[in-house]
mmCIF file of C-alpha atoms in Angstrom:
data_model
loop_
_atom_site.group_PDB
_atom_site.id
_atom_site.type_symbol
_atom_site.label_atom_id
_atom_site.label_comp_id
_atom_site.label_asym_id
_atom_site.label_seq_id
_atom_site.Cartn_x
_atom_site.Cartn_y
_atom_site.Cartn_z
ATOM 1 C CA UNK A 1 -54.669 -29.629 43.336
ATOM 2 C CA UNK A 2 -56.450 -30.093 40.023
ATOM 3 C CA UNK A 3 -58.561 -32.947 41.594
ATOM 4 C CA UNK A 4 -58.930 -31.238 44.395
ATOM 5 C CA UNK A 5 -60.573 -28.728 43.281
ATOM 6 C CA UNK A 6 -63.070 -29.853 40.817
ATOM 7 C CA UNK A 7 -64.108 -32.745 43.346
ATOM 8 C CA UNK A 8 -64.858 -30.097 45.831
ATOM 9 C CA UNK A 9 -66.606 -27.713 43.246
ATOM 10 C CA UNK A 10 -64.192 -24.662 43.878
ATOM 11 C CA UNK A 11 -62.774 -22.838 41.170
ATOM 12 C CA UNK A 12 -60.259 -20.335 40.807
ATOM 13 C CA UNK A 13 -60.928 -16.571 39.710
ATOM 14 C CA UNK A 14 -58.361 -15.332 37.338
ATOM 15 C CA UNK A 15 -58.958 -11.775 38.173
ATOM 16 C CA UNK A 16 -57.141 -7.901 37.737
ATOM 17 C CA UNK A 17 -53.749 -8.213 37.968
ATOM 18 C CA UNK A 18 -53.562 -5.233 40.574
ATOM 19 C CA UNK A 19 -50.125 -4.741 42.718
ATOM 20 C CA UNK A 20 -49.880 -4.056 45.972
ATOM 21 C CA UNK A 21 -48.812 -0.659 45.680
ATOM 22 C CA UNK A 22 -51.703 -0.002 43.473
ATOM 23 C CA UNK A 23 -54.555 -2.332 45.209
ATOM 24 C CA UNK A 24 -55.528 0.032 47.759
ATOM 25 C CA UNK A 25 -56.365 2.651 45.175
ATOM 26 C CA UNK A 26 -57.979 0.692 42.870
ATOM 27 C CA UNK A 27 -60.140 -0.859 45.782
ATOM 28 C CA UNK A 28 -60.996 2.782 47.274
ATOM 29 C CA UNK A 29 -61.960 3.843 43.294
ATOM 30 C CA UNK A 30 -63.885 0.878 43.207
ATOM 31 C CA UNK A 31 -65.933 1.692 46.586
ATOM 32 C CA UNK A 32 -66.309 5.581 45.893
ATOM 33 C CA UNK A 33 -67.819 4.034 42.415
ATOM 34 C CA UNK A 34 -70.591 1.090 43.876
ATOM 35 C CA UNK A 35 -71.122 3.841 46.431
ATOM 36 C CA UNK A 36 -72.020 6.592 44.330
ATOM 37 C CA UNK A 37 -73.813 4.062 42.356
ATOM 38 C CA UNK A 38 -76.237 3.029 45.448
ATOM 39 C CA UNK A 39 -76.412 6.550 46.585
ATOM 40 C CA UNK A 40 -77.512 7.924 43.077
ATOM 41 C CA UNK A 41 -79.791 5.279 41.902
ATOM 42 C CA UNK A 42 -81.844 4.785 45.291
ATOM 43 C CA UNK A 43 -82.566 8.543 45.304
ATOM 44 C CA UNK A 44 -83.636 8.782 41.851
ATOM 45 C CA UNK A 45 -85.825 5.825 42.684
ATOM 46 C CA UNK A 46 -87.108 7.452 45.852
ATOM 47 C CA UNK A 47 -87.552 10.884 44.462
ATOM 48 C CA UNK A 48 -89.953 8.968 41.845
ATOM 49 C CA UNK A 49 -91.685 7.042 44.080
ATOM 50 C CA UNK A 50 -92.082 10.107 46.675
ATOM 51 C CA UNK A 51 -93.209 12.097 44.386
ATOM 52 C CA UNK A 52 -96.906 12.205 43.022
ATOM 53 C CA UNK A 53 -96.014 14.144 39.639
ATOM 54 C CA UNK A 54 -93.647 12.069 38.672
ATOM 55 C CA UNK A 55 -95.518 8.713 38.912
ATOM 56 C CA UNK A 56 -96.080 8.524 35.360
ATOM 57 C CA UNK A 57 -95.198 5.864 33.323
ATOM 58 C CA UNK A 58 -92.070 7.101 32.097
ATOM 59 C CA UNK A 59 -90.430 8.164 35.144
ATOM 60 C CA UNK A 60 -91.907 4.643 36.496
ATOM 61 C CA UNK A 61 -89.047 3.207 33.791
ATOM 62 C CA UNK A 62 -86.322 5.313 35.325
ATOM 63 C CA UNK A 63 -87.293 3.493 38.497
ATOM 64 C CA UNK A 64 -86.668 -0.134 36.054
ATOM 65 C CA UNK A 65 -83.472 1.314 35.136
ATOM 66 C CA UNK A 66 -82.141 2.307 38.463
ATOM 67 C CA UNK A 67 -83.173 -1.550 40.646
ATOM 68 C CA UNK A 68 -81.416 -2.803 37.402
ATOM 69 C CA UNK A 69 -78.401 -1.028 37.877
ATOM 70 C CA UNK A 70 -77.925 -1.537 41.893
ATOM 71 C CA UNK A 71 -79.312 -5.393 40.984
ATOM 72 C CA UNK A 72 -76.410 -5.356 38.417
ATOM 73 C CA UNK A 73 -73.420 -3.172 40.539
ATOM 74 C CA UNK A 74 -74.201 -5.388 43.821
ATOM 75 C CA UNK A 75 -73.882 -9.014 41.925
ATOM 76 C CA UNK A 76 -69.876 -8.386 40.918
ATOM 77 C CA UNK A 77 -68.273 -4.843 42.759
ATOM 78 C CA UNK A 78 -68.591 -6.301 46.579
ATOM 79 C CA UNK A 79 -67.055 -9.556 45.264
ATOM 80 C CA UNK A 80 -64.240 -7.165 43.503
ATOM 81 C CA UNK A 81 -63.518 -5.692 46.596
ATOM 82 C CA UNK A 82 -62.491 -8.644 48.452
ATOM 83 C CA UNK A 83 -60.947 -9.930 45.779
ATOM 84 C CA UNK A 84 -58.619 -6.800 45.094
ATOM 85 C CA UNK A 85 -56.709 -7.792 48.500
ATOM 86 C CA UNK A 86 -56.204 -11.542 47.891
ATOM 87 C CA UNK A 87 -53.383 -13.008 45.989
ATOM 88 C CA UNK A 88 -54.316 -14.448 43.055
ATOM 89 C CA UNK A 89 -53.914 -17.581 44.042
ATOM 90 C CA UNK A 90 -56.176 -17.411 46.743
ATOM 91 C CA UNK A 91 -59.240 -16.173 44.250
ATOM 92 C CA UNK A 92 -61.420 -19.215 45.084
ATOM 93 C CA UNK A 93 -65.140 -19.282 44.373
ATOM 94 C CA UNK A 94 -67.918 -22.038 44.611
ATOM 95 C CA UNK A 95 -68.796 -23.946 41.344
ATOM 96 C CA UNK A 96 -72.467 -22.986 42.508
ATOM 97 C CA UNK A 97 -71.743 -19.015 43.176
ATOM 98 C CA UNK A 98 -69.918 -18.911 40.124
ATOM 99 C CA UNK A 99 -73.051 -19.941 38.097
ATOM 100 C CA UNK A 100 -75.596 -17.810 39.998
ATOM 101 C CA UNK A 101 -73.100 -14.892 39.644
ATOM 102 C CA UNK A 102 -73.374 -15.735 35.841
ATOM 103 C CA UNK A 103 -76.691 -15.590 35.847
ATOM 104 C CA UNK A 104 -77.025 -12.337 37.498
ATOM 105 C CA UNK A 105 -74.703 -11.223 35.201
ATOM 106 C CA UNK A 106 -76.678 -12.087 32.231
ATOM 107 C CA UNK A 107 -79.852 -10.893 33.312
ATOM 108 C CA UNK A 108 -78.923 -7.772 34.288
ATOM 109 C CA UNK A 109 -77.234 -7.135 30.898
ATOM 110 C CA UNK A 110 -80.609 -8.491 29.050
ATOM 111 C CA UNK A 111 -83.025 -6.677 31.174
ATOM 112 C CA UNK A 112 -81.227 -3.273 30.445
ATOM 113 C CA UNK A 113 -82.177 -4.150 26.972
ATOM 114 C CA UNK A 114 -85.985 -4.827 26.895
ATOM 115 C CA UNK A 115 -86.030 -1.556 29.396
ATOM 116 C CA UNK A 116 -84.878 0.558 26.948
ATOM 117 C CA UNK A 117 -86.655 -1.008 24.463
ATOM 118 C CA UNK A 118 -89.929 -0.367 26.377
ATOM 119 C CA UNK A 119 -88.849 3.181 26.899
ATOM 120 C CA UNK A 120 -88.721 3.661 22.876
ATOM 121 C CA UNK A 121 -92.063 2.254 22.860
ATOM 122 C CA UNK A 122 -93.088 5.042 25.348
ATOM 123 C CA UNK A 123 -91.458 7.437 23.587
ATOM 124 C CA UNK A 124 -92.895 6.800 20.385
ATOM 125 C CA UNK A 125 -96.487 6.831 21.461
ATOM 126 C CA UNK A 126 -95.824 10.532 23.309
ATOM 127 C CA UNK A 127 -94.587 11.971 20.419
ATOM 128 C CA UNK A 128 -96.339 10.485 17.312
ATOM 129 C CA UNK A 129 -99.716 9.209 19.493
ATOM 130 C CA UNK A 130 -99.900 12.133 21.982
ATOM 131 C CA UNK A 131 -103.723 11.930 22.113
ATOM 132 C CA UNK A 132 -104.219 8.682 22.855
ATOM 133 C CA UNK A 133 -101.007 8.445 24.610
ATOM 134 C CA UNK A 134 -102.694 8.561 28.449
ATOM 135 C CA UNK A 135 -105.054 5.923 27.623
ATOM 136 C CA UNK A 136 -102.529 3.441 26.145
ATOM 137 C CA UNK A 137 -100.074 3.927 28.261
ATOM 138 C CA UNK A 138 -101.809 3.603 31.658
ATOM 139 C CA UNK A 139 -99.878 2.795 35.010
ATOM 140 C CA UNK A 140 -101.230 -0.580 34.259
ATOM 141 C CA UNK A 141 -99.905 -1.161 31.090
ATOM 142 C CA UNK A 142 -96.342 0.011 32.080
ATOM 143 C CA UNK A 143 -96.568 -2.716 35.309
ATOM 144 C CA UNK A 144 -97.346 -4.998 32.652
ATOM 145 C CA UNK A 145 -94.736 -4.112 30.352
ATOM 146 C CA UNK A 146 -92.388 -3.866 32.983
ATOM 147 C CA UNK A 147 -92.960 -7.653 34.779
ATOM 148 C CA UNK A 148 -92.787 -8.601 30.230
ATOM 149 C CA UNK A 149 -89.252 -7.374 30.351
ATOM 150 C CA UNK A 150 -87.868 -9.036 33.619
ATOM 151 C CA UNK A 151 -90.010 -12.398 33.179
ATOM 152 C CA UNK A 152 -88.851 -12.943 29.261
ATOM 153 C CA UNK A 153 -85.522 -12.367 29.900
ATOM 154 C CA UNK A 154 -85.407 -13.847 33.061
ATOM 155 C CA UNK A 155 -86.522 -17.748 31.288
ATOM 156 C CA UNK A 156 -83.951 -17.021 28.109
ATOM 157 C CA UNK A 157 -81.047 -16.743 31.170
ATOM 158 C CA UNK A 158 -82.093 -19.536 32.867
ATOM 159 C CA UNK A 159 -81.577 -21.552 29.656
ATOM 160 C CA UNK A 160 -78.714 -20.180 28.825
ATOM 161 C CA UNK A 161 -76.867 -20.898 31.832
ATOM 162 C CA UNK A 162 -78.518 -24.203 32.755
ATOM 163 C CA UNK A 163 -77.238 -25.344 29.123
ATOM 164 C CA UNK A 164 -73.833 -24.427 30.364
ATOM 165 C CA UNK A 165 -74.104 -25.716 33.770
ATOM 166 C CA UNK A 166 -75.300 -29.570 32.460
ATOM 167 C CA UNK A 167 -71.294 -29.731 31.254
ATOM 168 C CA UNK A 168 -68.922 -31.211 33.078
ATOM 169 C CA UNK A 169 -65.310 -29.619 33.522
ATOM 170 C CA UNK A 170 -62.073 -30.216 33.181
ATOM 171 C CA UNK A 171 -61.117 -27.027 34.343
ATOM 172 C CA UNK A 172 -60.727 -25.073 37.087
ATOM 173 C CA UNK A 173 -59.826 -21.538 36.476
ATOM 174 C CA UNK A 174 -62.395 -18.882 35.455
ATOM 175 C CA UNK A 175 -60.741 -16.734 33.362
ATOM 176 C CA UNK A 176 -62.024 -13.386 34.120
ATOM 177 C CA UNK A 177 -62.351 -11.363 37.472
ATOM 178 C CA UNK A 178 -66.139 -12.918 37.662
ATOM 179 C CA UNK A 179 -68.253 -15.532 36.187
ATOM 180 C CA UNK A 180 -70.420 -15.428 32.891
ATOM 181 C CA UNK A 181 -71.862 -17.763 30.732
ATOM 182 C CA UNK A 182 -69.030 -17.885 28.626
ATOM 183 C CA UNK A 183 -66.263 -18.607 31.432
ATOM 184 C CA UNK A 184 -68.905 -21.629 32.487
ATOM 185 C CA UNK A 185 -68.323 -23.147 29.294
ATOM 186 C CA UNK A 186 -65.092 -22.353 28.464
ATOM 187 C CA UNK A 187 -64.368 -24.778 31.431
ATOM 188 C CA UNK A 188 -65.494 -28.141 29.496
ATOM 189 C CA UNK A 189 -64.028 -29.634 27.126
ATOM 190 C CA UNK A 190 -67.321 -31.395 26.015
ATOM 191 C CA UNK A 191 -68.946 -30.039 22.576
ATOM 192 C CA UNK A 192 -70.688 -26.692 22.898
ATOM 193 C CA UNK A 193 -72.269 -26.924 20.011
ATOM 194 C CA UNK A 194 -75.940 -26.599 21.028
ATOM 195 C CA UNK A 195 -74.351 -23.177 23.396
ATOM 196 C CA UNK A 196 -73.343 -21.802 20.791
ATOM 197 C CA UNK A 197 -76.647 -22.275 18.398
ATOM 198 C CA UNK A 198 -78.578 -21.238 21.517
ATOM 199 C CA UNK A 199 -76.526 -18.126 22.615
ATOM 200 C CA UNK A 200 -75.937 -17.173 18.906
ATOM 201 C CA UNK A 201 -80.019 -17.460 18.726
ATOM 202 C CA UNK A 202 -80.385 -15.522 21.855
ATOM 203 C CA UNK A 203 -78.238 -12.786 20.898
ATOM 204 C CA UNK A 204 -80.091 -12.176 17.775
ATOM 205 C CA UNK A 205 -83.335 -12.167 19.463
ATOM 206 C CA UNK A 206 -82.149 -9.433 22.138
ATOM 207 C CA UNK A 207 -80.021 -7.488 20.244
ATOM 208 C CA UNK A 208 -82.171 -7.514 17.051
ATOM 209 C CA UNK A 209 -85.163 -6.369 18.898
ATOM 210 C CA UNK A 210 -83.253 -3.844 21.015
ATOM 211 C CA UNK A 211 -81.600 -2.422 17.618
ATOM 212 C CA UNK A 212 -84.893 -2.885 15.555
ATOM 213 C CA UNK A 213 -87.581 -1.289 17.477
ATOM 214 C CA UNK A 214 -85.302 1.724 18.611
ATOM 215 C CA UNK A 215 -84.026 2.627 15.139
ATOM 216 C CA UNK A 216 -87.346 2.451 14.230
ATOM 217 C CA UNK A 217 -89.043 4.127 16.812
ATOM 218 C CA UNK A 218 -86.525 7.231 16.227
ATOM 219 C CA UNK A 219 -86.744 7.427 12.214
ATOM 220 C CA UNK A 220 -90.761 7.496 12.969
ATOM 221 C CA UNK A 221 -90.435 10.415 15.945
ATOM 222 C CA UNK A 222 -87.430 11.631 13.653
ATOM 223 C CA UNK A 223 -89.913 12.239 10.773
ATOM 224 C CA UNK A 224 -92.943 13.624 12.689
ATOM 225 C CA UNK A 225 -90.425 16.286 14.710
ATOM 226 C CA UNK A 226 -89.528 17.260 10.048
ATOM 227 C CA UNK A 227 -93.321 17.373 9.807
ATOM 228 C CA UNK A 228 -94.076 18.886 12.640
ATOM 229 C CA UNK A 229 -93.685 23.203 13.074
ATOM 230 C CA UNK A 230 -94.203 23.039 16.773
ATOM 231 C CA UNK A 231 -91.165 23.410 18.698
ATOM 232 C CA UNK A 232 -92.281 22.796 21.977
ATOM 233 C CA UNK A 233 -92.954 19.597 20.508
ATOM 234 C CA UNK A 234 -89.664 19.596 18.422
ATOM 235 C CA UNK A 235 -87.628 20.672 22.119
ATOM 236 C CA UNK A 236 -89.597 17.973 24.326
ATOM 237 C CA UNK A 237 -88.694 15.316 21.941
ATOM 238 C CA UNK A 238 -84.938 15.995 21.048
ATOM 239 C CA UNK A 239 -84.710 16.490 25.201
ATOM 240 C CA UNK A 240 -86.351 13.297 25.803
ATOM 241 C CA UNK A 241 -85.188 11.306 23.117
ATOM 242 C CA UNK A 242 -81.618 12.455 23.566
ATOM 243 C CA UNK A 243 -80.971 10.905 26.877
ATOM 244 C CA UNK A 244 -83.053 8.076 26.681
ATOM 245 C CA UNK A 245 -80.002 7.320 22.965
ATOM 246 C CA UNK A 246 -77.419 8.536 25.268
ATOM 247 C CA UNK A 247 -78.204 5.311 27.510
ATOM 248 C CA UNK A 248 -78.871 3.029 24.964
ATOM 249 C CA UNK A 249 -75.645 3.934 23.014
ATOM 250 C CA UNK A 250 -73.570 3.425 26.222
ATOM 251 C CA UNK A 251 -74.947 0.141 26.969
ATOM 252 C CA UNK A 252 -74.467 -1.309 22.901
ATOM 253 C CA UNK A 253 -70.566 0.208 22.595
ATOM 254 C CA UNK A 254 -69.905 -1.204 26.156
ATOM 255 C CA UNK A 255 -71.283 -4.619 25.194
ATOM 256 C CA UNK A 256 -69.893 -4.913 21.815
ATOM 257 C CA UNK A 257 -66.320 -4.191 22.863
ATOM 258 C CA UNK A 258 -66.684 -7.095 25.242
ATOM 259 C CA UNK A 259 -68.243 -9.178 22.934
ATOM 260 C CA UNK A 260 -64.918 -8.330 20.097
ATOM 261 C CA UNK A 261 -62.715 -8.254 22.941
ATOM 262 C CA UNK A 262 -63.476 -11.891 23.736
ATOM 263 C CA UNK A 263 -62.307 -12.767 20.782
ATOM 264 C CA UNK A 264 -58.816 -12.030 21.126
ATOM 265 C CA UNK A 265 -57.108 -13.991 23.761
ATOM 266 C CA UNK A 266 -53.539 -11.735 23.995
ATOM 267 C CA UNK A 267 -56.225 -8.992 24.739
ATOM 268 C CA UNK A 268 -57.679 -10.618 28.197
ATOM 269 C CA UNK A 269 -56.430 -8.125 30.635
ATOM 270 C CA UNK A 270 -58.146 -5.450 28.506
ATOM 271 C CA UNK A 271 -61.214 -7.383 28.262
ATOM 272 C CA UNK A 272 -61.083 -7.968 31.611
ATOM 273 C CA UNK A 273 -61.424 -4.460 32.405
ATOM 274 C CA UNK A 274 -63.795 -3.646 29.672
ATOM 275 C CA UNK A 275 -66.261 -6.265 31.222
ATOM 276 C CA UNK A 276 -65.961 -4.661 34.458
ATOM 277 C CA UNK A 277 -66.803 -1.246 32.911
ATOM 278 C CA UNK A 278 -69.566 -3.108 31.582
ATOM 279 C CA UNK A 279 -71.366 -3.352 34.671
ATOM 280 C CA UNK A 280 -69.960 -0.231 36.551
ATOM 281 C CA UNK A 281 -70.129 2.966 33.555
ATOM 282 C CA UNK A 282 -73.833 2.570 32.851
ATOM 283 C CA UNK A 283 -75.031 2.389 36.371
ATOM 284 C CA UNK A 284 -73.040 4.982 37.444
ATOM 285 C CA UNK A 285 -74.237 7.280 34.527
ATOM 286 C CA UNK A 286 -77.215 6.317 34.130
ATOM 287 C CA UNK A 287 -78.885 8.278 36.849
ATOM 288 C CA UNK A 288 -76.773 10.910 36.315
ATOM 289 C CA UNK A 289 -78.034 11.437 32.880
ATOM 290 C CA UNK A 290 -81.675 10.557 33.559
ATOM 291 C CA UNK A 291 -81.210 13.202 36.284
ATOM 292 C CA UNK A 292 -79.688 16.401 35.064
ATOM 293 C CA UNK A 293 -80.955 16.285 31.779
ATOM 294 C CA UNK A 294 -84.526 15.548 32.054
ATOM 295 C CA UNK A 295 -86.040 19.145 33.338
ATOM 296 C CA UNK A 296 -88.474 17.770 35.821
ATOM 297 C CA UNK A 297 -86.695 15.593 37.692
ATOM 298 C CA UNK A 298 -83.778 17.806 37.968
ATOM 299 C CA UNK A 299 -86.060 20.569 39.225
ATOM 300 C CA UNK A 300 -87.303 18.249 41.912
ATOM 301 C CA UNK A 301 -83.919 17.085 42.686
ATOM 302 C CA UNK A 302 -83.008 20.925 43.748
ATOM 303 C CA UNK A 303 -86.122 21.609 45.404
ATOM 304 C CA UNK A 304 -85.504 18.027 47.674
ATOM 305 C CA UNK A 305 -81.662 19.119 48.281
ATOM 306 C CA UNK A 306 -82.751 22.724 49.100
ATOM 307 C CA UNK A 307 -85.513 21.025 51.462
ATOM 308 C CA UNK A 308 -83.275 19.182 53.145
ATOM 309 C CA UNK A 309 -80.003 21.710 53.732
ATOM 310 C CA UNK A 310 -82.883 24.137 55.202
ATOM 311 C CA UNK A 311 -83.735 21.999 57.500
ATOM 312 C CA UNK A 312 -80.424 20.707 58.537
ATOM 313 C CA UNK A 313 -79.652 24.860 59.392
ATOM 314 C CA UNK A 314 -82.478 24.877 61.264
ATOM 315 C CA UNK A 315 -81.738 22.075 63.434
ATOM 316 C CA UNK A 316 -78.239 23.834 63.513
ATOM 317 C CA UNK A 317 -79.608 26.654 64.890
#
């Protein structure tokens, strides 16, 4: 079976251990979830793009956020689904799948990032730069920004995972319920040495850029909000600021727990979960936050809602 398998490129998908009594809740969770995740995140985005007020840079991130998060949900919760019903023995996945659903994976993780990091940016120049804040950052600038933060991270992936995909294998079975970079090459038993200097390297540039520019960006708009006696100013800032932390702070607890999970084996079924929160939580909250906190959007949200149930008593009637 062992040759088998590798000759043919198939691997084997370690998975949830779900029973049967318990599979057809967990898949029907699992649906309501990558439904309400689609549902949410494609309005937001059309409200946005529908709307001619909110076409401003900052609402044009939201729309980032929210293809990020249905780009991220669709790459792993369909394959979950079919999954959930299969024994595990029967959890088979191409060699070539696997590794394009790890890249996914890892781009969709990194992007989140550098989007959040551009929003800080943002943030800082319409609280501490308001005057020169429209002619900085111009519809332009935020397409350019934006297509910075998908093309960067989308070359760091692709040598991340072709560095693991140049290894051979001498195993078979993925040990987690979907393919990352580190499943890939956990199943070699060449050297990793140069993955590890390169994702160690990698992580440090992401995560010490995220981390850097938003702690600074919030001790700067912290201090001018102390300086400042306005509190308009004072209230648009803490509003803004607030949910744009909220977001951030999900996504770094969510990834660090996978990344200290991973190291403790005896701990797999919990990190197996975790990494599947990973991709499901933020996208689910995401435009739930972005939504109902942020005063404009949740004012057009009523008005299109209101709009709409009008008109379906009308046609009623």
């Amino acid at each position: 079976m062992n040759n088998w398998t590798l000759n043919s490129d198939v691997l084997l998908l370690e998975g949830l251990k779900v029973t049967r009594r318990s599979s057809f809740p967990a898949f029907l969770l699992l649906l309501l979830i990558y439904i309400f995740i689609m549902v949410s995140n494609m309005s937001l985005m059309f409200l946005i793009l529908m709307e001619r007020t909110l076409r401003e840079p900052m609402y044009l991130l939201f729309c980032n956020m929210s293809v990020n998060d249905v780009f991220g949900a669709t790459t792993i919760i369909p394959r979950l689904l079919r999954d959930i019903f299969l024994p595990s023995s029967e959890r088979f996945i191409l060699y070539n799948h696997c590794a394009l659903q790890a890249f996914c994976n890892n781009y969709h993780a990194s992007v989140s990032h550098t989007v959040l990091m551009i929003m800080a940016f943002d943030r800082y120049m319409a609280i501490c730069n308001p005057l020169h804040y429209s002619s900085i950052m111009t519809n332009r600038m935020m397409v350019n920004l934006s297509a910075w933060a998908w093309g960067s991270v989308f070359i760091m992936v692709a040598i991340l995972i072709g560095l693991s995909v140049r290894l051979s294998r001498c195993r078979w079975i993925v040990e987690n319920p979907f393919c990352d970079n580190a499943t890939l090459f956990k199943l070699s038993c060449e050297s990793i040495l140069i993955n590890n200097i390169y994702g160690l390297a990698y992580t440090v540039v992401l995560l010490g850029s995220s981390i850097g520019s938003v702690t600074l960006t919030y001790l700067k708009v912290a201090t001018v909000c102390l300086q400042s006696k306005n509190n308009v100013l004072n209230s648009r800032a803490l509003q803004t600021c607030s949910t744009h932390l909220a977001v951030y702070l999900l996504l770094l607890l969510s990834g660090s727990i996978n990344i200290i999970l991973h190291r403790f084996p005896q701990l797999s079924d919990y990190r197996k979960l975790v990494h599947i929160l990973l991709h499901v939580v933020p996208p689910a909250l995401n435009p739930v936050i972005y939504g109902l906190q942020i005063k404009v959007v949740r004012e057009k949200l009523i008005i299109l809602f209101t709009r709409n149930s009008k008109t379906a008593t009308l046609i009623q009637h």
